PDB file of C-alpha atoms and ligand atoms in Angstrom:
ATOM      1  CA  MET A   1     -33.242 -10.572  79.393  1.00  0.00           C
ATOM      2  CA  GLU A   2     -34.445 -13.392  81.668  1.00  0.00           C
ATOM      3  CA  THR A   3     -32.438 -13.794  84.855  1.00  0.00           C
ATOM      4  CA  VAL A   4     -32.093 -16.422  87.535  1.00  0.00           C
ATOM      5  CA  ARG A   5     -30.817 -16.336  91.124  1.00  0.00           C
ATOM      6  CA  LEU A   6     -27.174 -17.282  91.505  1.00  0.00           C
ATOM      7  CA  ASP A   7     -27.906 -20.094  93.987  1.00  0.00           C
ATOM      8  CA  LYS A   8     -30.475 -21.529  91.588  1.00  0.00           C
ATOM      9  CA  CYS A   9     -27.954 -21.419  88.774  1.00  0.00           C
ATOM     10  CA  LEU A  10     -25.701 -23.646  90.912  1.00  0.00           C
ATOM     11  CA  THR A  11     -28.471 -26.048  91.847  1.00  0.00           C
ATOM     12  CA  MET A  12     -29.338 -26.463  88.165  1.00  0.00           C
ATOM     13  CA  ASN A  13     -25.728 -27.199  87.224  1.00  0.00           C
ATOM     14  CA  PHE A  14     -24.815 -29.488  90.110  1.00  0.00           C
ATOM     15  CA  GLY A  15     -28.132 -30.980  91.194  1.00  0.00           C
ATOM     16  CA  CYS A  16     -27.291 -29.784  94.714  1.00  0.00           C
ATOM     17  CA  SER A  17     -29.747 -28.236  97.162  1.00  0.00           C
ATOM     18  CA  ARG A  18     -30.145 -24.487  97.453  1.00  0.00           C
ATOM     19  CA  ARG A  19     -28.612 -24.676 100.934  1.00  0.00           C
ATOM     20  CA  GLU A  20     -25.482 -26.339  99.536  1.00  0.00           C
ATOM     21  CA  ALA A  21     -25.340 -23.769  96.734  1.00  0.00           C
ATOM     22  CA  GLY A  22     -25.473 -21.002  99.376  1.00  0.00           C
ATOM     23  CA  ILE A  23     -22.467 -22.551 101.136  1.00  0.00           C
ATOM     24  CA  PHE A  24     -20.419 -22.588  97.901  1.00  0.00           C
ATOM     25  CA  ILE A  25     -21.315 -18.967  97.308  1.00  0.00           C
ATOM     26  CA  ARG A  26     -20.574 -17.772 100.845  1.00  0.00           C
ATOM     27  CA  LYS A  27     -17.168 -19.468 100.686  1.00  0.00           C
ATOM     28  CA  GLY A  28     -16.323 -17.227  97.726  1.00  0.00           C
ATOM     29  CA  ARG A  29     -16.001 -20.120  95.279  1.00  0.00           C
ATOM     30  CA  VAL A  30     -18.323 -18.522  92.746  1.00  0.00           C
ATOM     31  CA  THR A  31     -17.420 -15.654  90.438  1.00  0.00           C
ATOM     32  CA  VAL A  32     -19.609 -13.593  88.137  1.00  0.00           C
ATOM     33  CA  ASN A  33     -17.739 -11.902  85.314  1.00  0.00           C
ATOM     34  CA  GLY A  34     -14.492 -12.523  87.173  1.00  0.00           C
ATOM     35  CA  ILE A  35     -15.625 -11.042  90.514  1.00  0.00           C
ATOM     36  CA  PRO A  36     -16.221 -13.298  93.558  1.00  0.00           C
ATOM     37  CA  VAL A  37     -19.841 -12.920  94.661  1.00  0.00           C
ATOM     38  CA  ARG A  38     -21.208 -13.799  98.113  1.00  0.00           C
ATOM     39  CA  ASP A  39     -24.836 -12.838  97.479  1.00  0.00           C
ATOM     40  CA  ALA A  40     -26.870 -15.976  96.678  1.00  0.00           C
ATOM     41  CA  ALA A  41     -29.817 -13.817  95.563  1.00  0.00           C
ATOM     42  CA  LEU A  42     -27.833 -11.969  92.877  1.00  0.00           C
ATOM     43  CA  ARG A  43     -29.579 -12.414  89.539  1.00  0.00           C
ATOM     44  CA  VAL A  44     -27.530 -13.583  86.579  1.00  0.00           C
ATOM     45  CA  SER A  45     -28.383 -13.933  82.905  1.00  0.00           C
ATOM     46  CA  PRO A  46     -27.031 -16.173  80.134  1.00  0.00           C
ATOM     47  CA  GLU A  47     -24.766 -13.262  79.141  1.00  0.00           C
ATOM     48  CA  ASP A  48     -22.907 -13.418  82.462  1.00  0.00           C
ATOM     49  CA  ASP A  49     -19.757 -15.514  82.869  1.00  0.00           C
ATOM     50  CA  VAL A  50     -20.566 -17.555  85.982  1.00  0.00           C
ATOM     51  CA  ARG A  51     -17.882 -19.863  87.363  1.00  0.00           C
ATOM     52  CA  CYS A  52     -17.508 -22.141  90.345  1.00  0.00           C
ATOM     53  CA  ASP A  53     -13.928 -23.043  91.263  1.00  0.00           C
ATOM     54  CA  ASP A  54     -13.075 -21.544  87.869  1.00  0.00           C
ATOM     55  CA  SER A  55     -15.155 -23.933  85.803  1.00  0.00           C
ATOM     56  CA  GLY A  56     -17.860 -22.301  83.733  1.00  0.00           C
ATOM     57  CA  LEU A  57     -21.542 -22.876  84.562  1.00  0.00           C
ATOM     58  CA  GLN A  58     -24.535 -22.753  82.253  1.00  0.00           C
ATOM     59  CA  VAL A  59     -27.001 -20.031  83.143  1.00  0.00           C
ATOM     60  CA  VAL A  60     -30.430 -21.457  82.377  1.00  0.00           C
ATOM     61  CA  THR A  61     -33.392 -19.170  82.937  1.00  0.00           C
ATOM     62  CA  ARG A  62     -37.026 -19.965  83.566  1.00  0.00           C
ATOM     63  CA  ALA A  63     -37.837 -20.118  79.868  1.00  0.00           C
ATOM     64  CA  CYS A  64     -36.882 -23.809  80.235  1.00  0.00           C
ATOM     65  CA  PRO A  65     -39.157 -26.353  81.862  1.00  0.00           C
ATOM     66  CA  ARG A  66     -38.317 -27.098  85.470  1.00  0.00           C
ATOM     67  CA  TYR A  67     -38.039 -30.430  87.224  1.00  0.00           C
ATOM     68  CA  PHE A  68     -37.612 -31.016  90.953  1.00  0.00           C
ATOM     69  CA  MET A  69     -37.693 -33.847  93.430  1.00  0.00           C
ATOM     70  CA  LEU A  70     -39.290 -33.128  96.798  1.00  0.00           C
ATOM     71  CA  ASN A  71     -39.139 -35.149  99.996  1.00  0.00           C
ATOM     72  CA  LYS A  72     -42.817 -34.686 100.803  1.00  0.00           C
ATOM     73  CA  PRO A  73     -43.592 -34.363 104.501  1.00  0.00           C
ATOM     74  CA  ALA A  74     -46.683 -35.982 105.994  1.00  0.00           C
ATOM     75  CA  GLY A  75     -49.548 -33.520 106.440  1.00  0.00           C
ATOM     76  CA  CYS A  76     -49.435 -31.803 103.073  1.00  0.00           C
ATOM     77  CA  VAL A  77     -51.499 -32.667 100.024  1.00  0.00           C
ATOM     78  CA  SER A  78     -50.187 -33.465  96.552  1.00  0.00           C
ATOM     79  CA  ALA A  79     -52.050 -30.637  94.842  1.00  0.00           C
ATOM     80  CA  THR A  80     -51.421 -27.057  93.773  1.00  0.00           C
ATOM     81  CA  ASP A  81     -53.994 -25.656  96.175  1.00  0.00           C
ATOM     82  CA  ASP A  82     -56.285 -26.884  98.909  1.00  0.00           C
ATOM     83  CA  SER A  83     -58.737 -25.189 101.248  1.00  0.00           C
ATOM     84  CA  GLU A  84     -57.887 -27.371 104.255  1.00  0.00           C
ATOM     85  CA  TYR A  85     -54.222 -28.429 104.214  1.00  0.00           C
ATOM     86  CA  PRO A  86     -50.895 -27.005 103.083  1.00  0.00           C
ATOM     87  CA  THR A  87     -49.890 -28.326  99.683  1.00  0.00           C
ATOM     88  CA  VAL A  88     -46.592 -29.721  98.435  1.00  0.00           C
ATOM     89  CA  MET A  89     -46.165 -26.409  96.596  1.00  0.00           C
ATOM     90  CA  SER A  90     -45.667 -24.642  99.931  1.00  0.00           C
ATOM     91  CA  CYS A  91     -42.304 -26.468 100.133  1.00  0.00           C
ATOM     92  CA  LEU A  92     -41.231 -24.755  96.883  1.00  0.00           C
ATOM     93  CA  ARG A  93     -42.184 -21.198  97.759  1.00  0.00           C
ATOM     94  CA  ASP A  94     -38.917 -19.862  96.309  1.00  0.00           C
ATOM     95  CA  GLU A  95     -39.871 -21.127  92.861  1.00  0.00           C
ATOM     96  CA  ALA A  96     -42.168 -19.205  90.545  1.00  0.00           C
ATOM     97  CA  GLY A  97     -45.615 -20.502  89.569  1.00  0.00           C
ATOM     98  CA  GLY A  98     -46.737 -22.962  86.942  1.00  0.00           C
ATOM     99  CA  LEU A  99     -45.393 -26.005  88.782  1.00  0.00           C
ATOM    100  CA  PHE A 100     -47.479 -29.011  89.785  1.00  0.00           C
ATOM    101  CA  PRO A 101     -46.876 -32.369  91.475  1.00  0.00           C
ATOM    102  CA  VAL A 102     -46.465 -35.444  89.284  1.00  0.00           C
ATOM    103  CA  GLY A 103     -48.949 -38.015  90.570  1.00  0.00           C
ATOM    104  CA  ARG A 104     -50.132 -38.185  94.146  1.00  0.00           C
ATOM    105  CA  LEU A 105     -49.113 -39.332  97.565  1.00  0.00           C
ATOM    106  CA  ASP A 106     -51.682 -39.544 100.357  1.00  0.00           C
ATOM    107  CA  LEU A 107     -51.825 -36.792 102.983  1.00  0.00           C
ATOM    108  CA  ASP A 108     -50.000 -38.995 105.510  1.00  0.00           C
ATOM    109  CA  THR A 109     -47.521 -40.532 103.017  1.00  0.00           C
ATOM    110  CA  GLU A 110     -43.999 -39.132 102.936  1.00  0.00           C
ATOM    111  CA  GLY A 111     -41.180 -39.301 100.455  1.00  0.00           C
ATOM    112  CA  LEU A 112     -40.274 -38.851  96.834  1.00  0.00           C
ATOM    113  CA  ILE A 113     -42.512 -36.835  94.546  1.00  0.00           C
ATOM    114  CA  PHE A 114     -41.577 -34.970  91.374  1.00  0.00           C
ATOM    115  CA  ILE A 115     -42.688 -31.386  90.754  1.00  0.00           C
ATOM    116  CA  THR A 116     -42.530 -29.891  87.263  1.00  0.00           C
ATOM    117  CA  ASP A 117     -44.184 -27.555  84.787  1.00  0.00           C
ATOM    118  CA  ASP A 118     -43.654 -29.979  81.889  1.00  0.00           C
ATOM    119  CA  GLY A 119     -46.973 -31.733  81.298  1.00  0.00           C
ATOM    120  CA  ALA A 120     -45.655 -34.133  78.651  1.00  0.00           C
ATOM    121  CA  TRP A 121     -42.845 -35.275  80.938  1.00  0.00           C
ATOM    122  CA  ALA A 122     -45.269 -35.724  83.847  1.00  0.00           C
ATOM    123  CA  HIS A 123     -47.459 -37.820  81.608  1.00  0.00           C
ATOM    124  CA  ARG A 124     -44.524 -40.076  80.735  1.00  0.00           C
ATOM    125  CA  VAL A 125     -43.859 -40.643  84.448  1.00  0.00           C
ATOM    126  CA  THR A 126     -47.465 -41.497  85.289  1.00  0.00           C
ATOM    127  CA  ALA A 127     -48.828 -43.122  82.098  1.00  0.00           C
ATOM    128  CA  PRO A 128     -50.144 -46.580  83.096  1.00  0.00           C
ATOM    129  CA  SER A 129     -48.806 -48.054  79.827  1.00  0.00           C
ATOM    130  CA  ARG A 130     -45.229 -47.304  80.949  1.00  0.00           C
ATOM    131  CA  LYS A 131     -45.574 -49.312  84.176  1.00  0.00           C
ATOM    132  CA  CYS A 132     -43.010 -47.093  85.898  1.00  0.00           C
ATOM    133  CA  PRO A 133     -41.797 -48.853  89.082  1.00  0.00           C
ATOM    134  CA  LYS A 134     -42.420 -47.045  92.372  1.00  0.00           C
ATOM    135  CA  VAL A 135     -40.790 -48.282  95.538  1.00  0.00           C
ATOM    136  CA  TYR A 136     -42.420 -47.806  98.963  1.00  0.00           C
ATOM    137  CA  GLU A 137     -41.312 -48.621 102.467  1.00  0.00           C
ATOM    138  CA  ALA A 138     -44.121 -49.362 104.878  1.00  0.00           C
ATOM    139  CA  VAL A 139     -44.407 -50.044 108.583  1.00  0.00           C
ATOM    140  CA  LEU A 140     -47.189 -52.544 109.191  1.00  0.00           C
ATOM    141  CA  GLU A 141     -49.531 -53.152 112.085  1.00  0.00           C
ATOM    142  CA  HIS A 142     -48.705 -56.890 112.181  1.00  0.00           C
ATOM    143  CA  PRO A 143     -45.598 -58.840 111.123  1.00  0.00           C
ATOM    144  CA  ALA A 144     -45.565 -59.408 107.355  1.00  0.00           C
ATOM    145  CA  ASP A 145     -46.451 -62.965 106.411  1.00  0.00           C
ATOM    146  CA  PRO A 146     -43.788 -64.227 103.954  1.00  0.00           C
ATOM    147  CA  VAL A 147     -46.569 -65.768 101.846  1.00  0.00           C
ATOM    148  CA  LEU A 148     -47.466 -62.191 100.819  1.00  0.00           C
ATOM    149  CA  LYS A 149     -44.456 -62.223  98.502  1.00  0.00           C
ATOM    150  CA  GLU A 150     -46.169 -64.801  96.282  1.00  0.00           C
ATOM    151  CA  ILE A 151     -49.598 -63.262  96.696  1.00  0.00           C
ATOM    152  CA  PHE A 152     -48.403 -59.807  95.613  1.00  0.00           C
ATOM    153  CA  ALA A 153     -46.271 -61.303  92.827  1.00  0.00           C
ATOM    154  CA  ARG A 154     -49.448 -62.919  91.431  1.00  0.00           C
ATOM    155  CA  GLY A 155     -51.599 -59.799  91.970  1.00  0.00           C
ATOM    156  CA  VAL A 156     -54.533 -59.205  94.320  1.00  0.00           C
ATOM    157  CA  LEU A 157     -58.073 -58.133  93.581  1.00  0.00           C
ATOM    158  CA  LEU A 158     -58.779 -54.936  95.494  1.00  0.00           C
ATOM    159  CA  ARG A 159     -62.254 -54.231  96.823  1.00  0.00           C
ATOM    160  CA  GLY A 160     -64.488 -52.682  94.158  1.00  0.00           C
ATOM    161  CA  GLU A 161     -62.050 -53.340  91.302  1.00  0.00           C
ATOM    162  CA  LYS A 162     -62.399 -55.646  88.324  1.00  0.00           C
ATOM    163  CA  THR A 163     -58.776 -56.466  87.549  1.00  0.00           C
ATOM    164  CA  PRO A 164     -56.079 -57.704  89.912  1.00  0.00           C
ATOM    165  CA  THR A 165     -53.055 -55.544  90.665  1.00  0.00           C
ATOM    166  CA  LEU A 166     -50.025 -56.013  88.430  1.00  0.00           C
ATOM    167  CA  PRO A 167     -47.254 -58.234  89.809  1.00  0.00           C
ATOM    168  CA  ALA A 168     -45.489 -56.415  92.650  1.00  0.00           C
ATOM    169  CA  GLU A 169     -42.279 -57.286  94.472  1.00  0.00           C
ATOM    170  CA  LEU A 170     -42.274 -57.495  98.257  1.00  0.00           C
ATOM    171  CA  GLU A 171     -39.165 -57.557 100.442  1.00  0.00           C
ATOM    172  CA  ILE A 172     -39.473 -58.098 104.181  1.00  0.00           C
ATOM    173  CA  LEU A 173     -36.905 -55.874 105.878  1.00  0.00           C
ATOM    174  CA  ALA A 174     -37.951 -56.562 109.490  1.00  0.00           C
ATOM    175  CA  PRO A 175     -41.025 -58.316 110.927  1.00  0.00           C
ATOM    176  CA  GLU A 176     -43.180 -55.212 110.523  1.00  0.00           C
ATOM    177  CA  LYS A 177     -41.167 -53.341 107.920  1.00  0.00           C
ATOM    178  CA  VAL A 178     -41.447 -54.027 104.197  1.00  0.00           C
ATOM    179  CA  ARG A 179     -40.378 -52.651 100.849  1.00  0.00           C
ATOM    180  CA  LEU A 180     -42.914 -52.963  98.032  1.00  0.00           C
ATOM    181  CA  THR A 181     -42.344 -52.169  94.356  1.00  0.00           C
ATOM    182  CA  ILE A 182     -45.480 -51.551  92.312  1.00  0.00           C
ATOM    183  CA  HIS A 183     -45.827 -50.741  88.624  1.00  0.00           C
ATOM    184  CA  GLU A 184     -49.078 -48.791  88.603  1.00  0.00           C
ATOM    185  CA  GLY A 185     -50.705 -46.145  90.761  1.00  0.00           C
ATOM    186  CA  ARG A 186     -54.179 -47.079  91.909  1.00  0.00           C
ATOM    187  CA  TYR A 187     -55.953 -45.102  94.603  1.00  0.00           C
ATOM    188  CA  HIS A 188     -54.357 -45.837  98.044  1.00  0.00           C
ATOM    189  CA  GLN A 189     -52.825 -48.863  96.349  1.00  0.00           C
ATOM    190  CA  VAL A 190     -50.213 -49.935  98.875  1.00  0.00           C
ATOM    191  CA  LYS A 191     -52.526 -49.509 101.867  1.00  0.00           C
ATOM    192  CA  ARG A 192     -55.315 -51.388 100.096  1.00  0.00           C
ATOM    193  CA  MET A 193     -53.016 -54.240  99.068  1.00  0.00           C
ATOM    194  CA  PHE A 194     -52.054 -54.891 102.687  1.00  0.00           C
ATOM    195  CA  ALA A 195     -55.619 -54.315 103.912  1.00  0.00           C
ATOM    196  CA  SER A 196     -56.833 -56.941 101.407  1.00  0.00           C
ATOM    197  CA  GLN A 197     -54.636 -59.433 103.271  1.00  0.00           C
ATOM    198  CA  GLY A 198     -55.755 -58.445 106.763  1.00  0.00           C
ATOM    199  CA  ASN A 199     -52.756 -56.269 107.623  1.00  0.00           C
ATOM    200  CA  HIS A 200     -52.559 -52.479 107.823  1.00  0.00           C
ATOM    201  CA  VAL A 201     -50.055 -49.835 106.862  1.00  0.00           C
ATOM    202  CA  ILE A 202     -49.120 -47.638 109.819  1.00  0.00           C
ATOM    203  CA  SER A 203     -46.730 -45.389 107.904  1.00  0.00           C
ATOM    204  CA  LEU A 204     -45.690 -45.155 104.284  1.00  0.00           C
ATOM    205  CA  ARG A 205     -42.778 -43.557 102.489  1.00  0.00           C
ATOM    206  CA  ARG A 206     -41.949 -43.588  98.786  1.00  0.00           C
ATOM    207  CA  ILE A 207     -38.235 -44.045  98.237  1.00  0.00           C
ATOM    208  CA  ALA A 208     -37.913 -44.378  94.458  1.00  0.00           C
ATOM    209  CA  ILE A 209     -39.645 -43.679  91.156  1.00  0.00           C
ATOM    210  CA  GLY A 210     -38.380 -45.254  87.930  1.00  0.00           C
ATOM    211  CA  GLY A 211     -34.833 -45.777  89.183  1.00  0.00           C
ATOM    212  CA  ILE A 212     -34.499 -42.369  90.863  1.00  0.00           C
ATOM    213  CA  PHE A 213     -33.986 -42.787  94.606  1.00  0.00           C
ATOM    214  CA  LEU A 214     -34.742 -40.280  97.324  1.00  0.00           C
ATOM    215  CA  PRO A 215     -31.293 -39.113  98.487  1.00  0.00           C
ATOM    216  CA  GLU A 216     -30.616 -39.776 102.161  1.00  0.00           C
ATOM    217  CA  ASP A 217     -29.466 -36.196 102.689  1.00  0.00           C
ATOM    218  CA  LEU A 218     -32.660 -34.624 101.314  1.00  0.00           C
ATOM    219  CA  GLY A 219     -34.547 -33.856 104.511  1.00  0.00           C
ATOM    220  CA  SER A 220     -38.301 -33.844 104.934  1.00  0.00           C
ATOM    221  CA  GLY A 221     -39.722 -30.806 103.086  1.00  0.00           C
ATOM    222  CA  GLU A 222     -36.489 -30.239 101.132  1.00  0.00           C
ATOM    223  CA  TYR A 223     -36.250 -30.289  97.362  1.00  0.00           C
ATOM    224  CA  ARG A 224     -33.646 -30.149  94.655  1.00  0.00           C
ATOM    225  CA  PRO A 225     -33.665 -29.883  90.869  1.00  0.00           C
ATOM    226  CA  LEU A 226     -33.475 -33.135  88.925  1.00  0.00           C
ATOM    227  CA  THR A 227     -30.236 -33.519  86.984  1.00  0.00           C
ATOM    228  CA  PRO A 228     -30.323 -33.690  83.156  1.00  0.00           C
ATOM    229  CA  GLN A 229     -29.582 -37.433  83.458  1.00  0.00           C
ATOM    230  CA  GLU A 230     -32.540 -37.946  85.799  1.00  0.00           C
ATOM    231  CA  ILE A 231     -34.893 -35.948  83.571  1.00  0.00           C
ATOM    232  CA  ALA A 232     -33.809 -38.000  80.548  1.00  0.00           C
ATOM    233  CA  LEU A 233     -34.918 -41.245  82.236  1.00  0.00           C
ATOM    234  CA  PHE A 234     -38.561 -40.450  81.339  1.00  0.00           C
TER     235      PHE A 234
HETATM  236  N1  URA B   1     -50.200 -46.190  98.007  1.00  0.00           N
HETATM  237  C1  URA B   1     -50.862 -45.690  99.048  1.00  0.00           C
HETATM  238  O1  URA B   1     -51.618 -46.396  99.696  1.00  0.00           O
HETATM  239  N2  URA B   1     -50.681 -44.403  99.379  1.00  0.00           N
HETATM  240  C2  URA B   1     -49.843 -43.592  98.716  1.00  0.00           C
HETATM  241  O2  URA B   1     -49.697 -42.416  99.071  1.00  0.00           O
HETATM  242  C3  URA B   1     -49.139 -44.111  97.626  1.00  0.00           C
HETATM  243  C4  URA B   1     -49.339 -45.409  97.284  1.00  0.00           C
END
């Protein structure tokens, strides 16, 4: 019989972080087969009656595909292994293998990235034909020229490319701080778009993918499972 850790069972039911699940458990709010349990590492199976505040939880084991969001820190690569740098997978050490990042963020880019073992789902997130919106916040070297809104809305031709970028939406949040929504995922796209206009990205953070926003309380390097509603968006 497949089993799963008790704290993971809570994260899968509530979409909370493992840390939050541990707090529920330590407060004695979780019972297994009628007995309050304070050990987050206890393994439970679908045959166990797991309850939190007396409402029943589903025990889903690893036979199911897994879906997470990670707040990627700068300094790790979006890959499953690398000879030089730590990878995003090092943030999910508690999870078993088979997972991979969905798409890429640059080494120095932070923010939202999905991690899964469901290749078909990952493909739906990244397929160019779906034009999934991705929202980035960037700090620029120079104040953003408001004319960039029109330029990016029309599309820009990046060096070495044959087709202009798809229409993108630019918001200027502060003189040197912008929010840019793009609908494709070309190599270093955001940095190259600003570079093509004589400005430079100093720091970059992805805050949303396809309507899923990075929660403010998910710290750098933290992750949580996607909820069934979030998974169903793709
Ligand atoms: N655009 C970039 O330039 N870098 C990223 O990591 C993502 C989008």
